Coordinates of C-alpha atoms and ligand atoms in Angstrom, one line a residue:
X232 CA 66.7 180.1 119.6
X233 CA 70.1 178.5 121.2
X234 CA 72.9 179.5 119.5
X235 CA 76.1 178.1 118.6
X236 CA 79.8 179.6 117.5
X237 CA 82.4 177.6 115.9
X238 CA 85.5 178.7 114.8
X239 CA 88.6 177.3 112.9
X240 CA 91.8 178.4 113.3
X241 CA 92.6 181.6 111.3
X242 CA 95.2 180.3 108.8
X243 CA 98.7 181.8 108.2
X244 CA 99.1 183.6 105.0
X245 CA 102.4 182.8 104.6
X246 CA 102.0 179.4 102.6
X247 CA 98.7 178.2 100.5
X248 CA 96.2 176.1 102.0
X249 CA 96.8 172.3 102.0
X250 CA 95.0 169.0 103.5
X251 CA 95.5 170.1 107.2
X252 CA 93.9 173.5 106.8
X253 CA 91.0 171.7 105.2
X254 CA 90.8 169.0 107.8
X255 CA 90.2 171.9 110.6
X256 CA 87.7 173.6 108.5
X257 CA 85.3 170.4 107.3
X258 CA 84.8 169.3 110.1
X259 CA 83.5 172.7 111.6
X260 CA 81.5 172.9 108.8
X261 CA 80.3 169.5 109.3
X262 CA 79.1 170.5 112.8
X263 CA 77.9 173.7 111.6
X264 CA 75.5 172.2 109.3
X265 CA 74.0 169.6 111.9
X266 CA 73.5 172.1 114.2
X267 CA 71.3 174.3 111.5
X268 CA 69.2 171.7 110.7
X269 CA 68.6 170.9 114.8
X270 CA 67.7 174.8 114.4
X271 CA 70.5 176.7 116.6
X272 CA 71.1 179.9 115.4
X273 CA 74.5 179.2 114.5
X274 CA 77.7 181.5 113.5
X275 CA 80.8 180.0 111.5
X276 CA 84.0 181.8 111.4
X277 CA 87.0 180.9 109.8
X278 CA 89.4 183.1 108.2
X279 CA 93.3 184.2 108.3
X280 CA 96.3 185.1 110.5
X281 CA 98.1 188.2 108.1
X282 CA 100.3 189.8 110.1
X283 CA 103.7 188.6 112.1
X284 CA 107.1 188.0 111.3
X285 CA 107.0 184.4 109.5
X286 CA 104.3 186.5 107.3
X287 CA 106.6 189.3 106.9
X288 CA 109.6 187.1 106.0
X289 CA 107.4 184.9 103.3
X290 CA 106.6 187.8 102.0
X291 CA 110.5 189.4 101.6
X292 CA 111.6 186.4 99.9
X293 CA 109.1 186.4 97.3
X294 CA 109.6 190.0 96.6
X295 CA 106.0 191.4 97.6
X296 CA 104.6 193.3 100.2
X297 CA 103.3 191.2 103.4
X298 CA 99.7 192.6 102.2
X299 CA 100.2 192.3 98.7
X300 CA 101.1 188.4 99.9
X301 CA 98.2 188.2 102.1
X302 CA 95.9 189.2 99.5
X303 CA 97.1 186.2 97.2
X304 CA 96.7 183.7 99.3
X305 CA 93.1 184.7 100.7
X306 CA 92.0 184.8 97.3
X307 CA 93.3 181.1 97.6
X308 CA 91.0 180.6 100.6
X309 CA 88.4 182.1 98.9
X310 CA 87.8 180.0 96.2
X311 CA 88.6 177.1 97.9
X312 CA 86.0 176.9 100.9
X313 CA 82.8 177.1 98.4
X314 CA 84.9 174.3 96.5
X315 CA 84.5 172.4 99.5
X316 CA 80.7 172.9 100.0
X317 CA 82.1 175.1 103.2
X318 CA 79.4 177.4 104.9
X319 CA 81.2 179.6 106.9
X320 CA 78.9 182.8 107.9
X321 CA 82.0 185.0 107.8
X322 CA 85.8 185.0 107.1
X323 CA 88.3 187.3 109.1
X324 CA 91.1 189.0 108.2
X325 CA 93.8 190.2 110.8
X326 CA 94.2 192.9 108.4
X327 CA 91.4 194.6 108.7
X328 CA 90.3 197.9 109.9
X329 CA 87.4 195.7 111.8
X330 CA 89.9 193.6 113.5
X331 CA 92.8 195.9 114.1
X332 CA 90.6 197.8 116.6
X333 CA 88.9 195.2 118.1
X334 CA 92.7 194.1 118.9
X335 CA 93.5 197.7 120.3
X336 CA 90.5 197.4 122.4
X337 CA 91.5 194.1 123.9
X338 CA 94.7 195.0 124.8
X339 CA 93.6 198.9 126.1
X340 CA 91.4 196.3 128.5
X341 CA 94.3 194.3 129.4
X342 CA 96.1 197.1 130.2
X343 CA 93.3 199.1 132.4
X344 CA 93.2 195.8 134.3
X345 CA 96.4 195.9 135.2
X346 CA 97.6 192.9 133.4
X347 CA 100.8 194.2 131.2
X348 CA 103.4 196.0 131.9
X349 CA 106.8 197.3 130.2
X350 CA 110.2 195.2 130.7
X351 CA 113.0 194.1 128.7
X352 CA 112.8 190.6 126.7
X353 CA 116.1 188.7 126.2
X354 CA 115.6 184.9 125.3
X355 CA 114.7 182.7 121.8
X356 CA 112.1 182.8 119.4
X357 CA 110.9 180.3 117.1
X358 CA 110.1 182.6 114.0
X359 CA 108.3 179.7 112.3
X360 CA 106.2 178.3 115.4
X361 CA 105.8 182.6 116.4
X362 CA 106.8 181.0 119.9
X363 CA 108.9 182.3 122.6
X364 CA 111.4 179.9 123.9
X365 CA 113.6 180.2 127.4
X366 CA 116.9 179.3 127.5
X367 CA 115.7 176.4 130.1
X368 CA 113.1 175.1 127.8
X369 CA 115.9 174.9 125.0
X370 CA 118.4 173.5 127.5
X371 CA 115.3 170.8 128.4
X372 CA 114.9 169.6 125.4
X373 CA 116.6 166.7 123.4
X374 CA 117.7 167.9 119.8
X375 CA 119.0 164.2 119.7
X376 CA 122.7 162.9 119.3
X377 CA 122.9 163.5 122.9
X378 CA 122.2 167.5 122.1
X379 CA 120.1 169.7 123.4
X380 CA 118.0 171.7 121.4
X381 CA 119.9 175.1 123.2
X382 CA 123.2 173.1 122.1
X383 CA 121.9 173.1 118.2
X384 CA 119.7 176.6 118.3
X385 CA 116.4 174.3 117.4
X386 CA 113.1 174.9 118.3
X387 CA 111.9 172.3 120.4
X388 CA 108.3 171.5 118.8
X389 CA 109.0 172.0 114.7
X390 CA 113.0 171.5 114.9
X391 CA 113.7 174.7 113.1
X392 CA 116.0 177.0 114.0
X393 CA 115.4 179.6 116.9
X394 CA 117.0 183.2 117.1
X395 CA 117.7 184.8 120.0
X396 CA 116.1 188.3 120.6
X397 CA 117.1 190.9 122.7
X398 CA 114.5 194.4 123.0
X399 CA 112.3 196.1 124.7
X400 CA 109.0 194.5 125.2
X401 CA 105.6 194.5 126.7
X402 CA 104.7 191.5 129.3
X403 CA 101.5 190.2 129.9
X404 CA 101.1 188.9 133.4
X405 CA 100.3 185.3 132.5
X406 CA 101.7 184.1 136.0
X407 CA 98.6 185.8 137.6
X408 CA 95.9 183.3 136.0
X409 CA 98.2 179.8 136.7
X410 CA 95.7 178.8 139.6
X411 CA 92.9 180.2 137.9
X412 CA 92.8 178.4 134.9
X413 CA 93.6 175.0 136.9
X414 CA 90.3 175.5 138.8
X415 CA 88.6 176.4 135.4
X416 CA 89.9 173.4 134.2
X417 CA 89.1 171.4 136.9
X418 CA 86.0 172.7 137.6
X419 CA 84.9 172.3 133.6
X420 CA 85.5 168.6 132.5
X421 CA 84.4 169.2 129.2
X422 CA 86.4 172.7 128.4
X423 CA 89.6 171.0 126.8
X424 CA 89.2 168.1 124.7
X425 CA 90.1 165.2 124.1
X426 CA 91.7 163.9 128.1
X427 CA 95.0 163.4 126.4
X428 CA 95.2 167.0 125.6
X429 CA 93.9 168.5 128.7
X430 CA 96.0 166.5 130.5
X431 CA 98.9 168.3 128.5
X432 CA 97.2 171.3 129.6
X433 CA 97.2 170.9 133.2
X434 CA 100.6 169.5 133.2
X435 CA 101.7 172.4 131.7
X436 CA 100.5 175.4 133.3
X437 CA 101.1 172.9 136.9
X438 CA 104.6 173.5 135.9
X439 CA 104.2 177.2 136.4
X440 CA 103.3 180.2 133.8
X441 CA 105.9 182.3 133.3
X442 CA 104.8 186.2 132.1
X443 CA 104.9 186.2 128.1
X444 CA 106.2 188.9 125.9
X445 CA 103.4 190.3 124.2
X446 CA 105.3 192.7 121.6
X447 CA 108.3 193.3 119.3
X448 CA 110.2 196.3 118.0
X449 CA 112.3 194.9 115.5
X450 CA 109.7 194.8 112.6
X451 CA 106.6 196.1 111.9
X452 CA 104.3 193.9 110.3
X453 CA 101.2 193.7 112.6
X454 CA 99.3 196.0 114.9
X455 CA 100.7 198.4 116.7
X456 CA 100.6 198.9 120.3
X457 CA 98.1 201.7 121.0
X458 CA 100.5 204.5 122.1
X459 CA 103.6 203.0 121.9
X460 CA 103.9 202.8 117.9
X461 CA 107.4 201.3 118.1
X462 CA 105.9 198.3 119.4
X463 CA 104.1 195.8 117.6
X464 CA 101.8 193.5 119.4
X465 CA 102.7 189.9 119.3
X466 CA 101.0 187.9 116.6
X467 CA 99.4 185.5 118.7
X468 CA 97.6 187.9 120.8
X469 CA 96.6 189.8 117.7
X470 CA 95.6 186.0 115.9
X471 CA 93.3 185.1 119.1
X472 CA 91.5 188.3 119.3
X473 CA 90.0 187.1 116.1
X474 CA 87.7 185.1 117.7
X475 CA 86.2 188.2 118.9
X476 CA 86.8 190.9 116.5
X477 CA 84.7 188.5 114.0
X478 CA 81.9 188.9 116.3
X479 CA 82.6 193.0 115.8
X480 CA 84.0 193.1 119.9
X481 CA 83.7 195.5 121.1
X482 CA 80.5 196.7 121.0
X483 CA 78.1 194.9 118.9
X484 CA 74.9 193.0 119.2
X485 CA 76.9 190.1 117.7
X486 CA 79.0 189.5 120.7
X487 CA 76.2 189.7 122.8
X488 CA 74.7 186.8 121.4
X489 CA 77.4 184.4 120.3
X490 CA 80.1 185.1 123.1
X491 CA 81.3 182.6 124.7
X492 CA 82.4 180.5 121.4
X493 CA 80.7 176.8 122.1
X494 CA 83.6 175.5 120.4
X495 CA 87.1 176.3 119.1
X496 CA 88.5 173.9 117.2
X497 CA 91.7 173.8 116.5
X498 CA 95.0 170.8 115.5
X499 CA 97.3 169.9 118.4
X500 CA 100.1 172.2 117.8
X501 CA 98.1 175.5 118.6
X502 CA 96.3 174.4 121.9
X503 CA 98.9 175.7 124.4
X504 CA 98.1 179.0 123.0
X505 CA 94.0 178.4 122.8
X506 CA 94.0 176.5 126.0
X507 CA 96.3 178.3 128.4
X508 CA 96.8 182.5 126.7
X509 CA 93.4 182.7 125.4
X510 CA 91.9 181.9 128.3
X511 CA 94.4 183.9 130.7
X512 CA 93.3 187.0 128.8
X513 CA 89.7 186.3 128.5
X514 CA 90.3 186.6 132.5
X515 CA 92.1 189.0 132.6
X516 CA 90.0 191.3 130.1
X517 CA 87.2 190.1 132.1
X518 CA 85.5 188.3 129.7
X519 CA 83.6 184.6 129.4
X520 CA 85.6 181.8 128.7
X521 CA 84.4 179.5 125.6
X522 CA 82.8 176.6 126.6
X523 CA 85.2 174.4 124.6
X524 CA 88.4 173.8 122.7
X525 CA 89.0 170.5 121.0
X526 CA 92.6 169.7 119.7
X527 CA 92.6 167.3 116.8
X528 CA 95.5 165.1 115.7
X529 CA 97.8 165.3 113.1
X530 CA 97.6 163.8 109.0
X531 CA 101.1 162.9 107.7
X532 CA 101.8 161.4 104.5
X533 CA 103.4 158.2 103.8
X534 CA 104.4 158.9 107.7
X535 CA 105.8 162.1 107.8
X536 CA 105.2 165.4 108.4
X537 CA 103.4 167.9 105.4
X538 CA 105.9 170.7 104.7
X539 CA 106.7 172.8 102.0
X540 CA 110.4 171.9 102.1
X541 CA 109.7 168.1 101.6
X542 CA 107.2 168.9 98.8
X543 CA 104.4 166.9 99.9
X544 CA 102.2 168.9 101.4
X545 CA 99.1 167.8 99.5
X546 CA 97.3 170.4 98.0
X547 CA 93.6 171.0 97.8
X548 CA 93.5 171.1 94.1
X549 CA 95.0 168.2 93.0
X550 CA 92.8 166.2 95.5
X551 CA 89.9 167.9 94.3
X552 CA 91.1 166.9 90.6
X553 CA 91.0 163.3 91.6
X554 CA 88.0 163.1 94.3
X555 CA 84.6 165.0 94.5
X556 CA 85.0 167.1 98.1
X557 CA 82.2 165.4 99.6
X558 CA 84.1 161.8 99.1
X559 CA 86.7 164.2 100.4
X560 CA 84.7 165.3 103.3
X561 CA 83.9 162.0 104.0
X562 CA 87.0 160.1 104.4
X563 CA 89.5 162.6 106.3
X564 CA 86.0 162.8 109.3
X565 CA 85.5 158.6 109.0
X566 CA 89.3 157.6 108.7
X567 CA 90.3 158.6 111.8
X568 CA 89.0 159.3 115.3
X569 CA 89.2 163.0 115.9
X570 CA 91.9 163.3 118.3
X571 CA 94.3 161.2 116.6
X572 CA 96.7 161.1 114.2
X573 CA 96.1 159.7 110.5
X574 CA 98.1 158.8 107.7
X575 CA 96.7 160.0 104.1
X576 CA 96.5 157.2 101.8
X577 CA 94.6 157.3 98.5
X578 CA 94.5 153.2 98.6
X579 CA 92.7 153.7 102.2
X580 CA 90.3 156.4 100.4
X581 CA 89.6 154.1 98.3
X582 CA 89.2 150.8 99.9
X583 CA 86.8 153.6 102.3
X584 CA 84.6 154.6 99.6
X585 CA 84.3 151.5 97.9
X586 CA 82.8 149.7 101.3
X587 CA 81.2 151.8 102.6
X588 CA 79.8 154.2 99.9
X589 CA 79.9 152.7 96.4
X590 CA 79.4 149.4 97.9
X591 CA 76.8 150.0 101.3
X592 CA 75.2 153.4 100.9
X593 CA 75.1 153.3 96.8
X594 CA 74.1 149.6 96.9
X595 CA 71.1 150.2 99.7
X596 CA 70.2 153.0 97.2
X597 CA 70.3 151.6 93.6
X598 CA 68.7 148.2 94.7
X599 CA 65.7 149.9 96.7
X600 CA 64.8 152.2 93.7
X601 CA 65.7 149.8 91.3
X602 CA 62.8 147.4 92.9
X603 CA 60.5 150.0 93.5
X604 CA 60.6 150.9 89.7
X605 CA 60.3 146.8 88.7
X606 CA 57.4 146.3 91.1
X607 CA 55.6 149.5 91.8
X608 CA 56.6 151.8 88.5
X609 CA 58.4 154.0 91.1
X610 CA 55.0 154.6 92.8
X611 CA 55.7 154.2 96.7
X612 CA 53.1 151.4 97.9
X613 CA 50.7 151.3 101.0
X614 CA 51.9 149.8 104.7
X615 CA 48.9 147.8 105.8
X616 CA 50.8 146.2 108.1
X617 CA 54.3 146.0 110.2
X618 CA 56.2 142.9 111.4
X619 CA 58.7 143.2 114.3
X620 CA 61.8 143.4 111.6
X621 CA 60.3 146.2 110.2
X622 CA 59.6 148.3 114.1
X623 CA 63.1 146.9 114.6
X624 CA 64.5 149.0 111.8
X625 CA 62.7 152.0 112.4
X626 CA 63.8 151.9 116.0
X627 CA 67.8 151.4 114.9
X628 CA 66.8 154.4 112.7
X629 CA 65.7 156.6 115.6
X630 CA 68.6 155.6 118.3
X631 CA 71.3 156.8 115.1
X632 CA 69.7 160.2 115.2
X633 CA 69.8 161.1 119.3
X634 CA 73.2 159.0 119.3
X635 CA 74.8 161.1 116.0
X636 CA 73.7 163.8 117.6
X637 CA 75.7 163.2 121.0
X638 CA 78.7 161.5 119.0
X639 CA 78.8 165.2 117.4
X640 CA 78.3 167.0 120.6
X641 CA 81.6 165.2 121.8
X642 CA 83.0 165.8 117.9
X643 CA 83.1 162.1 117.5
X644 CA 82.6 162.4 114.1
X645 CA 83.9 158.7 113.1
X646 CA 81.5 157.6 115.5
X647 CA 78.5 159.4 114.5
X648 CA 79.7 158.1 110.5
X649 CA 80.3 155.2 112.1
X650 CA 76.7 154.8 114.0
X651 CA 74.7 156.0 110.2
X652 CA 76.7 152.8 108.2
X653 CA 75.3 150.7 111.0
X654 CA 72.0 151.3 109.5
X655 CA 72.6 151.2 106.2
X656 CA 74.4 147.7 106.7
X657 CA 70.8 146.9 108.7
X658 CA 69.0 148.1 105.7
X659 CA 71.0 146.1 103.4
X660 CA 70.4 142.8 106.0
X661 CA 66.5 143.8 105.6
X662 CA 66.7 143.6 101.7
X663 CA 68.4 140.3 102.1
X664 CA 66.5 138.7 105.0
X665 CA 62.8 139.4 103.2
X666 CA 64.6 139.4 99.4
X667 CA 61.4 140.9 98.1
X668 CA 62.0 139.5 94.5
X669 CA 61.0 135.8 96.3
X670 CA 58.0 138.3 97.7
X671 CA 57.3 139.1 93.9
X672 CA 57.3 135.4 92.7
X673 CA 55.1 134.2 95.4
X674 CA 52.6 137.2 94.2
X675 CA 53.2 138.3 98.2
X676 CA 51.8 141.5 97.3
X677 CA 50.7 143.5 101.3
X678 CA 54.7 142.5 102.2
X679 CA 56.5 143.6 99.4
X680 CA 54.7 146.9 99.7
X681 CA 55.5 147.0 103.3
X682 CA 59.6 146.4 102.7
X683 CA 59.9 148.8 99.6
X684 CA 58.3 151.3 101.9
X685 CA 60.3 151.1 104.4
X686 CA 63.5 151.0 102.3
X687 CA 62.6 154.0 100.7
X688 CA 61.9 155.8 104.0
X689 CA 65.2 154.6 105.7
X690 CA 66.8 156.0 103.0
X691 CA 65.7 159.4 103.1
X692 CA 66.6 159.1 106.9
X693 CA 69.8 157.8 106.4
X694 CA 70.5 160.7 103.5
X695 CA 69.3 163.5 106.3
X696 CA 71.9 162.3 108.7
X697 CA 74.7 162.0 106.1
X698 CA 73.9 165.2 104.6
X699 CA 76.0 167.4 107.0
X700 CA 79.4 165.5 105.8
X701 CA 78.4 165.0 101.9
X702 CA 75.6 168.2 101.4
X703 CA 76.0 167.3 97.4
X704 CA 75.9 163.6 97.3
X705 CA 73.3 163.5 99.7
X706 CA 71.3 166.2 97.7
X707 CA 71.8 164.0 95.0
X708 CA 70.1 161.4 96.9
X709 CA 67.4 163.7 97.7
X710 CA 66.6 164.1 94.1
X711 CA 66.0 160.4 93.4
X712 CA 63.9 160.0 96.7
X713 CA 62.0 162.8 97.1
X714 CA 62.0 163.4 93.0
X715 CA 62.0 166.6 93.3
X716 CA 65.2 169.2 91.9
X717 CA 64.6 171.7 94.8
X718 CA 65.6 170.0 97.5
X719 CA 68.2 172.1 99.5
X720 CA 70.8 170.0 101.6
X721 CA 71.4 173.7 103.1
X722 CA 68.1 174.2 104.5
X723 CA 67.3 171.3 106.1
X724 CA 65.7 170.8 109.5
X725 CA 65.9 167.7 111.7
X726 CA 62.5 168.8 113.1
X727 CA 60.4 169.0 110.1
X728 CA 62.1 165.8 108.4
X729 CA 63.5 163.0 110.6
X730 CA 60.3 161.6 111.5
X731 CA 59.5 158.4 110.1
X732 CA 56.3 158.1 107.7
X733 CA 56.9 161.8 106.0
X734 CA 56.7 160.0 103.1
X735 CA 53.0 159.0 101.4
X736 CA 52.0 156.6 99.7
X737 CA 51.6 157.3 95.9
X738 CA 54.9 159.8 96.6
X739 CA 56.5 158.3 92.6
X740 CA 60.6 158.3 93.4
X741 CA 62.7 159.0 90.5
X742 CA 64.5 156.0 88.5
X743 CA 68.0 155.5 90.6
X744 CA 71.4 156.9 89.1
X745 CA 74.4 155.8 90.7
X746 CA 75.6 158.3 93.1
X747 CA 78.2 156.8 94.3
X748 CA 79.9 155.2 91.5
X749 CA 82.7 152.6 92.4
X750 CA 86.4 153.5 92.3
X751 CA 88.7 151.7 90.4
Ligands
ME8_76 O1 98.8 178.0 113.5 N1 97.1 167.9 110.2 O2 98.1 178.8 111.4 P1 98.5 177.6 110.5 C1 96.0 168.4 110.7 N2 97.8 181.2 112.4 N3 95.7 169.7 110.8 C2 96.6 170.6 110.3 C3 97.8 170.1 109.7 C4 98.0 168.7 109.6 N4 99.1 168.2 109.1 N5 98.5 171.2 109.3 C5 97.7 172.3 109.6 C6 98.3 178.9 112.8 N6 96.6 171.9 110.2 C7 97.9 180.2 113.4 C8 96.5 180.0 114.1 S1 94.4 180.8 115.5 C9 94.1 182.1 116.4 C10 96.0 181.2 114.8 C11 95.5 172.8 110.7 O3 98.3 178.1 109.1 C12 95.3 172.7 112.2 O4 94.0 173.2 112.5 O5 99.8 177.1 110.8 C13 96.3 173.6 112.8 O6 96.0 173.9 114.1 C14 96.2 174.7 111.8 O7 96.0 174.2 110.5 C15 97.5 175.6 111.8 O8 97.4 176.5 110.8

């Protein structure tokens, strides 16, 4: 069986989850869930970043422990990813026994290979970003009002202020991989995603890659070096390890079968570290690369940036008070193409649902089941015959499943959403263009069968392909179809169901509920 590992990025305990963290994490689970039902033998990690000094500092103002913080906010995590029909196979914590030594074992290998040695670190850090900053970087970049952002002390990506650090510190020797990972990137077009961002990539490390300080000495909240407990090793490295240490690296049968990672995803902000570190000390540990790493844009709201400082972060909860996670689900994958940024706007969730769910999908629905109770008593008729509108829909039918199928291999997931409403506009044409209640009246009895068939049976097809971005709705639709209350959105397979004519004649479908009830 071909198997596939997806990971989100492991979440920073320091502040509760909000929209962006769900963002990441849907639409793994979205991919997750299409590729059980093509039958890969998949693995799903997501989990959380504990340790570091942002952690340690969230934690000091509130008064707690860093752990006794961490703890708090996983339970957050906890209950929110079932909330959200999410079906990770595990969640990581960096503070576990589990992980901690998979992270001394990474770094024992980084250091038997001869990749880090002992120096002295005196530049800035960006506490909040957990980034190292030179003074030339600073001095580079444009704090605005003719500053730069050395002048003001800012960090140059989140505008916060840097500190400047002086200790001892370990280096990793990230200059040694610069004209490796340009070949690897060259020589693997598909490894960062999308263009725009690998061109960052290469544009970056083309500039040069500088060694990176890979531990601290002036707190303690983290791993410690192995034999060198004054030192603790630098969150990041500690964070990116996670990706194996979920798998139980070093030694387990897990690794073995999952490693490389078909796909990290992650937002823009972290892909120099997934897309230039990780990969340097994947090589350097001598380890596989994984085969992918797509950077996603950026939500704002009402145009800006989600922070805790401006309040309007939005928060899981109270969109989960107002809209059901799989109209959730839905709208943050269909909004916006993957890559790029979005702005959240209810009135845009709205004006989503209402055309293409309430209005398309519920419409197709209702009307089909509605007709087949008027005309048949529910009882699904015979096809004695096909016309070429009816092969034409069937054949739409079967080009959206092979082309959702590569719109998700390229995480296109607007296209793939984009590609299913195609046929649910075509069945909605096909209800119009044979308007089987004028087949009623004329007592056209072998073509009204043949159209409420087909309805039926594209929308069982169309509820198998949406199923992996709304697993309740979709079960919901299941129910009515299929009439039966066992049907499992979670146990699905592609193989077994998306051929067309599963369903027999004499199948009775269930009286249609609406199930997706239009928004005011
Ligand atoms: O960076 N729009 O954790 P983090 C879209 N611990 N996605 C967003 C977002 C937004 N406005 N805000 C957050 C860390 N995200 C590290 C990661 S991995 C080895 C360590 C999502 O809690 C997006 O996936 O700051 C982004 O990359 C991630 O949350 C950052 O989460």
């Amino acid at each position: 069986m071909q198997s596939y590992y997806v990971t989100t990025p492991i979440y920073y305990v320091n502040d509760e989850p909000h929209l962006g963290h769900m963002y990441t994490t849907i639409a793994a689970d979205v991919l997750a869930r299409h590729k059980r039902m093509m039958e890969h033998d998949v693995f799903f990690l997501t989990g959380v970043d504990e340790h570091g000094q942002k952690v340690q500092q969230a934690a000091e103002k509130r008064g707690i422990t860093p752990i006794e913080l961490a703890d708090q906010v996983v339970q957050r995590y906890a209950s929110l990813w079932p909330e959200l029909s999410i079906s990770h196979d595990d969640f990581i914590r960096t503070s576990s026994e589990r992980h901690q030594a998979g992270v001394a074992e990474m770094w024992k290998l980084l250091l038997d290979n001869g990749s880090i040695y002992k120096d002295f670190y005196e530049d800035w850090y960006c506490v909040p970003c957990e980034t190292y900053w030179t003074e030339t970087q600073l001095q580079d970049a444009t704090a605005g009002e003719g500053k730069s952002c050395l002048d003001t002390a800012t960090c140059p990506d989140c505008k916060r202020s840097v500190e400047k650090i002086q200790e001892e510190s370990y280096f990793f020797k990230l200059s040694d991989f610069q004209d490796k990972l340009l070949e690897h990137i060259h020589n693997n077009p598909d490894f960062i995603a999308p263009e725009s961002r690998k061109n960052e990539v290469l544009r970056f490390v083309e500039g040069g890659l500088r060694d990176l300080s890979i531990s601290r000495t002036t707190f303690s909240w983290g791993v410690a070096v192995p034999d060198d407990e004054g030192h603790v090793i630098y969150v990041w490295i500690d964070a990116l390890s996670n990706y194996l240490t979920g798998l139980g690296f070093p030694d387990s049968a897990k690794t073995e079968q999952y490693w490389p990672a078909d796909l990290h995803l992650i937002g823009k902000d972290i892909l120099r570290f997934h897309a230039v570190y990780w990969p340097a000390m994947l090589m350097a540990a001598g380890l596989p690369l994984p085969k992918r790493i797509f950077a996603h844009g950026w939500w704002t709201v009402d145009g800006e940036k989600m922070s805790k400082s401006k309040g309007n972060a939005l928060k899981p909860a109270d969109l989960l008070e107002r809209y059901d996670a799989d109209t959730l689900r839905y709208f943050l994958l269909r909004e916006v193409p993957f890559g790029s940024d979005g702005d959240f706007s209810e009135n845009a969730l709205k004006l989503r649902y209402n055309s293409e769910l309430a209005n398309d999908v519920g419409n197709l629905l209702n009307r089909s089941l509605s007709m087949l109770q008027k005309y048949r008593a529910g009882v699904l008729p015979e096809v004695s015959e096909e016309e070429p509108q009816d092969r034409a829909l069937i054949a739409d039918i079967e080009a959206m499943q092979r082309e959702v199928d590569e719109h998700l291999n390229q995480q296109a997931f607007h296209l793939a959403i984009e590609r299913i409403s195609q046929v649910v506009r075509h069945g909605n044409r096909y209800v119009a263009d044979n308007a089987p209640w004028v087949l009623a009246k004329e007592g056209n009895e072998t073509r009204l069968n043949t159209v409420l068939y087909h309805l039926v049976e594209a929308l069982r097809l169309i509820a198998l392909q949406l199923s992996p971005f709304m697993p309740t709705k979709t079960q919901q639709m299941f129910h009515q179809i299929l009439n039966d209350e066992q049907v499992d959105t979670n146990n699905l397979h592609f193989h077994e169901q998306a051929g067309w004519g599963l369903l027999k004649s004499g199948h009775v479908c269930q009286k249609p509920s609406p199930v997706f009830p239009r928004m005011e």
